[in-house]
């Protein structure tokens, strides 16, 4: 059973371009979470999705950022018109149950490191 | 999610036990205590979690205070590979939408 797969591992974009980050959860996992980590900082929650639904997007910037988790295929975090401040590592996690439920652990991917030049 | 407080950094010698403390004084009766760690340039990795009783697994032990306002992650024999940032996190167990909220964690340095 492959772990959480994120691609690309590294992504370079010029200011104003779009960035698309992909996350394939572990097999059988229907809960996906996206986190952002700025250099030398902790992980900040962005969004929580279940298949085809956004459950909690309280950590997502109001503009330029969107996320989806379609019925088929990976979850996508999309950043439009990137700016230098978007440069960060973006991590995806998946779980079989919600975090608040017993015996739930989250499995994280290796992250996508976005550099905006 | 309850707020947690951890020391910014700790040091340990290799092959010695390490006790990483965490305070969560506002924890509710149904909040679980989770520990994750993040090795350099990698995603976070699950370590252990518990509710009231002490827990052991192949990676570590979790000692939870009787009043649940604090807990300690115990690495029985630290190795160089254990050098990482360790995060103590509490989550709600109500079944409603929940997430892991990471704090700043404890950076563990392991030396020979």
mmCIF file of C-alpha atoms in Angstrom:
data_model
loop_
_atom_site.group_PDB
_atom_site.id
_atom_site.type_symbol
_atom_site.label_atom_id
_atom_site.label_comp_id
_atom_site.label_asym_id
_atom_site.label_seq_id
_atom_site.Cartn_x
_atom_site.Cartn_y
_atom_site.Cartn_z
ATOM 1 C CA UNK A 1 0.000 0.000 0.000
ATOM 2 C CA UNK A 2 1.726 3.115 -1.198
ATOM 3 C CA UNK A 3 1.796 6.065 1.156
ATOM 4 C CA UNK A 4 0.397 9.498 0.491
ATOM 5 C CA UNK A 5 1.786 10.620 -2.832
ATOM 6 C CA UNK A 6 2.339 14.259 -3.612
ATOM 7 C CA UNK A 7 3.563 15.659 -6.871
ATOM 8 C CA UNK A 8 5.473 17.417 -7.980
ATOM 9 C CA UNK A 9 8.053 17.355 -5.189
ATOM 10 C CA UNK A 10 9.464 20.675 -6.327
ATOM 11 C CA UNK A 11 7.685 23.355 -8.317
ATOM 12 C CA UNK A 12 9.041 26.656 -9.547
ATOM 13 C CA UNK A 13 6.643 29.322 -10.773
ATOM 14 C CA UNK A 14 7.062 32.911 -11.853
ATOM 15 C CA UNK A 15 4.975 35.568 -10.150
ATOM 16 C CA UNK A 16 1.494 35.650 -11.645
ATOM 17 C CA UNK A 17 1.467 32.046 -12.823
ATOM 18 C CA UNK A 18 -0.731 29.265 -11.477
ATOM 19 C CA UNK A 19 0.456 26.439 -9.274
ATOM 20 C CA UNK A 20 -1.313 23.070 -9.094
ATOM 21 C CA UNK A 21 -0.336 20.694 -6.346
ATOM 22 C CA UNK A 22 -1.602 17.114 -6.377
ATOM 23 C CA UNK A 23 -2.178 14.698 -3.544
ATOM 24 C CA UNK A 24 -3.175 11.046 -3.839
ATOM 25 C CA UNK A 25 -4.298 9.764 -0.433
ATOM 26 C CA UNK A 26 -3.605 6.286 0.813
ATOM 27 C CA UNK A 27 -5.904 3.609 -0.539
ATOM 28 C CA UNK A 28 -9.173 3.557 1.340
ATOM 29 C CA UNK A 29 -8.718 7.023 2.849
ATOM 30 C CA UNK A 30 -11.476 9.499 2.123
ATOM 31 C CA UNK A 31 -10.285 12.357 4.365
ATOM 32 C CA UNK A 32 -7.656 14.736 3.021
ATOM 33 C CA UNK A 33 -6.000 17.697 4.757
ATOM 34 C CA UNK A 34 -3.679 20.337 3.328
ATOM 35 C CA UNK A 35 -1.070 22.186 5.373
ATOM 36 C CA UNK A 36 1.412 24.927 4.536
ATOM 37 C CA UNK A 37 4.809 25.336 6.136
ATOM 38 C CA UNK A 38 6.758 28.535 5.629
ATOM 39 C CA UNK A 39 10.548 28.339 6.027
ATOM 40 C CA UNK A 40 11.564 27.785 9.650
ATOM 41 C CA UNK A 41 7.936 27.788 10.817
ATOM 42 C CA UNK A 42 5.369 25.237 11.934
ATOM 43 C CA UNK A 43 2.635 23.656 9.857
ATOM 44 C CA UNK A 44 -0.512 25.701 9.351
ATOM 45 C CA UNK A 45 -3.796 24.018 8.551
ATOM 46 C CA UNK A 46 -5.381 25.137 5.303
ATOM 47 C CA UNK A 47 -8.301 22.914 4.339
ATOM 48 C CA UNK A 48 -10.017 19.622 5.113
ATOM 49 C CA UNK A 49 -11.876 17.732 2.398
ATOM 50 C CA UNK A 50 -13.847 14.543 2.074
ATOM 51 C CA UNK A 51 -14.711 13.110 -1.300
ATOM 52 C CA UNK A 52 -16.290 15.918 -3.359
ATOM 53 C CA UNK A 53 -16.876 18.073 -0.264
ATOM 54 C CA UNK A 54 -14.974 20.835 1.512
ATOM 55 C CA UNK A 55 -15.528 20.290 5.223
ATOM 56 C CA UNK A 56 -13.341 22.998 6.752
ATOM 57 C CA UNK A 57 -11.517 25.710 4.834
ATOM 58 C CA UNK A 58 -10.901 28.026 7.755
ATOM 59 C CA UNK A 59 -7.164 28.144 7.050
ATOM 60 C CA UNK A 60 -7.385 28.951 3.365
ATOM 61 C CA UNK A 61 -6.624 32.485 2.191
ATOM 62 C CA UNK A 62 -9.807 34.062 0.862
ATOM 63 C CA UNK A 63 -8.370 34.828 -2.544
ATOM 64 C CA UNK A 64 -6.330 32.917 -5.124
ATOM 65 C CA UNK A 65 -6.412 29.585 -3.253
ATOM 66 C CA UNK A 66 -8.821 26.725 -3.908
ATOM 67 C CA UNK A 67 -8.944 23.013 -3.235
ATOM 68 C CA UNK A 68 -10.902 20.078 -4.518
ATOM 69 C CA UNK A 69 -11.118 16.353 -3.956
ATOM 70 C CA UNK A 70 -13.098 14.850 -6.827
ATOM 71 C CA UNK A 71 -14.829 11.507 -6.810
ATOM 72 C CA UNK A 72 -12.107 10.126 -9.028
ATOM 73 C CA UNK A 73 -8.482 11.224 -8.959
ATOM 74 C CA UNK A 74 -6.229 13.116 -6.580
ATOM 75 C CA UNK A 75 -6.953 16.104 -4.425
ATOM 76 C CA UNK A 76 -5.757 19.347 -6.001
ATOM 77 C CA UNK A 77 -4.598 22.517 -4.264
ATOM 78 C CA UNK A 78 -4.624 25.356 -6.738
ATOM 79 C CA UNK A 79 -2.942 28.710 -6.281
ATOM 80 C CA UNK A 80 -3.693 31.345 -8.867
ATOM 81 C CA UNK A 81 -1.474 34.337 -9.628
ATOM 82 C CA UNK A 82 1.256 33.222 -7.258
ATOM 83 C CA UNK A 83 3.296 35.764 -5.303
ATOM 84 C CA UNK A 84 6.659 35.387 -3.580
ATOM 85 C CA UNK A 85 4.930 34.977 -0.216
ATOM 86 C CA UNK A 86 3.374 31.724 -1.460
ATOM 87 C CA UNK A 87 6.811 30.101 -1.465
ATOM 88 C CA UNK A 88 6.527 27.306 1.077
ATOM 89 C CA UNK A 89 6.267 23.563 1.544
ATOM 90 C CA UNK A 90 2.731 22.266 1.106
ATOM 91 C CA UNK A 91 1.891 19.007 2.814
ATOM 92 C CA UNK A 92 -1.074 16.766 2.291
ATOM 93 C CA UNK A 93 -2.308 14.235 4.834
ATOM 94 C CA UNK A 94 -4.949 11.548 4.653
ATOM 95 C CA UNK A 95 -6.793 9.449 7.172
ATOM 96 C CA UNK A 96 -9.398 6.736 7.119
ATOM 97 C CA UNK A 97 -11.482 8.471 9.775
ATOM 98 C CA UNK A 98 -11.792 12.025 11.037
ATOM 99 C CA UNK A 99 -8.938 13.042 13.335
ATOM 100 C CA UNK A 100 -11.220 13.352 16.300
ATOM 101 C CA UNK A 101 -12.174 9.698 16.232
ATOM 102 C CA UNK A 102 -10.470 6.923 18.100
ATOM 103 C CA UNK A 103 -7.473 5.160 16.598
ATOM 104 C CA UNK A 104 -7.110 7.651 13.805
ATOM 105 C CA UNK A 105 -3.691 8.604 12.639
ATOM 106 C CA UNK A 106 -2.805 10.870 9.792
ATOM 107 C CA UNK A 107 -0.395 9.886 7.064
ATOM 108 C CA UNK A 108 1.510 12.739 5.493
ATOM 109 C CA UNK A 109 3.086 12.993 2.085
ATOM 110 C CA UNK A 110 6.616 14.239 1.450
ATOM 111 C CA UNK A 111 5.304 17.617 0.440
ATOM 112 C CA UNK A 112 5.589 19.921 -2.549
ATOM 113 C CA UNK A 113 8.112 22.690 -2.237
ATOM 114 C CA UNK A 114 6.867 25.689 -4.155
ATOM 115 C CA UNK A 115 9.298 28.426 -5.097
ATOM 116 C CA UNK A 116 7.974 31.607 -6.648
ATOM 117 C CA UNK A 117 10.570 33.621 -8.543
ATOM 118 C CA UNK B 1 -8.520 22.212 19.939
ATOM 119 C CA UNK B 2 -6.750 22.604 23.262
ATOM 120 C CA UNK B 3 -3.579 24.652 23.303
ATOM 121 C CA UNK B 4 -0.336 22.830 24.017
ATOM 122 C CA UNK B 5 2.955 24.157 25.378
ATOM 123 C CA UNK B 6 6.305 22.523 24.687
ATOM 124 C CA UNK B 7 9.950 23.551 25.222
ATOM 125 C CA UNK B 8 11.482 24.977 22.071
ATOM 126 C CA UNK B 9 14.439 22.621 22.073
ATOM 127 C CA UNK B 10 16.053 19.738 23.905
ATOM 128 C CA UNK B 11 19.288 17.843 23.604
ATOM 129 C CA UNK B 12 20.087 14.227 24.237
ATOM 130 C CA UNK B 13 23.017 11.890 23.934
ATOM 131 C CA UNK B 14 22.684 8.903 21.686
ATOM 132 C CA UNK B 15 21.389 5.712 23.298
ATOM 133 C CA UNK B 16 20.044 7.593 26.322
ATOM 134 C CA UNK B 17 16.338 7.975 27.129
ATOM 135 C CA UNK B 18 14.606 11.204 26.225
ATOM 136 C CA UNK B 19 11.552 12.658 27.946
ATOM 137 C CA UNK B 20 9.714 15.295 25.925
ATOM 138 C CA UNK B 21 7.148 17.184 28.033
ATOM 139 C CA UNK B 22 3.912 18.785 26.920
ATOM 140 C CA UNK B 23 1.406 20.870 28.855
ATOM 141 C CA UNK B 24 -2.244 20.946 27.791
ATOM 142 C CA UNK B 25 -3.934 22.457 30.814
ATOM 143 C CA UNK B 26 -7.177 23.290 28.964
ATOM 144 C CA UNK B 27 -7.709 19.808 27.583
ATOM 145 C CA UNK B 28 -11.272 18.490 27.783
ATOM 146 C CA UNK B 29 -12.243 15.030 28.924
ATOM 147 C CA UNK B 30 -12.710 13.698 25.402
ATOM 148 C CA UNK B 31 -9.635 15.216 23.727
ATOM 149 C CA UNK B 32 -7.018 12.767 22.510
ATOM 150 C CA UNK B 33 -3.305 13.551 22.833
ATOM 151 C CA UNK B 34 -1.284 12.956 19.663
ATOM 152 C CA UNK B 35 2.444 13.140 18.992
ATOM 153 C CA UNK B 36 3.923 13.598 15.559
ATOM 154 C CA UNK B 37 7.477 14.275 14.516
ATOM 155 C CA UNK B 38 9.000 15.905 11.486
ATOM 156 C CA UNK B 39 12.439 14.927 10.307
ATOM 157 C CA UNK B 40 14.383 17.471 8.251
ATOM 158 C CA UNK B 41 12.922 18.004 4.779
ATOM 159 C CA UNK B 42 10.189 15.432 5.319
ATOM 160 C CA UNK B 43 6.491 15.367 6.087
ATOM 161 C CA UNK B 44 5.257 14.808 9.636
ATOM 162 C CA UNK B 45 5.182 11.247 10.886
ATOM 163 C CA UNK B 46 2.781 9.765 13.421
ATOM 164 C CA UNK B 47 4.440 8.683 16.665
ATOM 165 C CA UNK B 48 1.774 7.789 19.203
ATOM 166 C CA UNK B 49 -1.553 8.879 20.669
ATOM 167 C CA UNK B 50 -3.623 8.250 23.788
ATOM 168 C CA UNK B 51 -6.584 9.375 25.841
ATOM 169 C CA UNK B 52 -6.128 8.510 29.522
ATOM 170 C CA UNK B 53 -3.932 5.458 29.942
ATOM 171 C CA UNK B 54 -0.226 5.285 29.204
ATOM 172 C CA UNK B 55 0.516 3.870 25.763
ATOM 173 C CA UNK B 56 3.447 1.990 24.290
ATOM 174 C CA UNK B 57 4.343 1.187 20.708
ATOM 175 C CA UNK B 58 7.458 0.265 18.801
ATOM 176 C CA UNK B 59 8.538 3.889 18.488
ATOM 177 C CA UNK B 60 7.878 5.373 21.898
ATOM 178 C CA UNK B 61 5.858 5.487 25.091
ATOM 179 C CA UNK B 62 3.311 8.088 26.095
ATOM 180 C CA UNK B 63 2.878 8.867 29.772
ATOM 181 C CA UNK B 64 -0.292 10.840 30.558
ATOM 182 C CA UNK B 65 -0.708 12.615 33.882
ATOM 183 C CA UNK B 66 -3.637 11.565 36.026
ATOM 184 C CA UNK B 67 -5.337 14.955 35.588
ATOM 185 C CA UNK B 68 -4.498 14.853 31.844
ATOM 186 C CA UNK B 69 -3.130 18.386 31.941
ATOM 187 C CA UNK B 70 0.274 17.203 30.812
ATOM 188 C CA UNK B 71 1.922 14.305 29.042
ATOM 189 C CA UNK B 72 5.429 13.076 28.278
ATOM 190 C CA UNK B 73 6.707 11.370 25.173
ATOM 191 C CA UNK B 74 9.457 8.920 26.038
ATOM 192 C CA UNK B 75 12.035 7.715 23.553
ATOM 193 C CA UNK B 76 13.721 4.858 25.326
ATOM 194 C CA UNK B 77 17.037 4.973 23.482
ATOM 195 C CA UNK B 78 17.581 8.005 21.298
ATOM 196 C CA UNK B 79 19.433 7.546 18.029
ATOM 197 C CA UNK B 80 20.726 10.109 15.565
ATOM 198 C CA UNK B 81 17.735 9.253 13.404
ATOM 199 C CA UNK B 82 15.413 10.562 16.138
ATOM 200 C CA UNK B 83 16.628 14.130 15.640
ATOM 201 C CA UNK B 84 13.463 15.937 14.596
ATOM 202 C CA UNK B 85 10.820 18.428 15.654
ATOM 203 C CA UNK B 86 8.289 16.735 17.925
ATOM 204 C CA UNK B 87 4.738 18.062 18.025
ATOM 205 C CA UNK B 88 2.244 17.465 20.810
ATOM 206 C CA UNK B 89 -1.342 17.972 19.608
ATOM 207 C CA UNK B 90 -4.773 17.525 21.122
ATOM 208 C CA UNK B 91 -7.933 16.856 19.106
ATOM 209 C CA UNK B 92 -11.599 16.680 19.869
ATOM 210 C CA UNK B 93 -13.265 13.311 19.789
ATOM 211 C CA UNK B 94 -16.844 14.468 19.316
ATOM 212 C CA UNK B 95 -17.008 13.135 15.800
ATOM 213 C CA UNK B 96 -17.552 16.565 14.318
ATOM 214 C CA UNK B 97 -15.102 17.949 11.799
ATOM 215 C CA UNK B 98 -11.704 18.030 13.417
ATOM 216 C CA UNK B 99 -8.122 18.665 12.411
ATOM 217 C CA UNK B 100 -4.620 18.493 13.802
ATOM 218 C CA UNK B 101 -3.409 21.940 14.857
ATOM 219 C CA UNK B 102 0.369 22.012 15.065
ATOM 220 C CA UNK B 103 2.202 24.273 17.489
ATOM 221 C CA UNK B 104 5.886 25.131 17.309
ATOM 222 C CA UNK B 105 7.006 21.787 18.742
ATOM 223 C CA UNK B 106 10.263 20.748 20.405
ATOM 224 C CA UNK B 107 13.372 20.478 18.297
ATOM 225 C CA UNK B 108 15.305 17.455 19.553
ATOM 226 C CA UNK B 109 19.032 17.314 18.945
ATOM 227 C CA UNK B 110 20.804 14.002 19.421
ATOM 228 C CA UNK B 111 24.561 13.921 19.758
ATOM 229 C CA UNK B 112 27.122 11.142 19.875
#
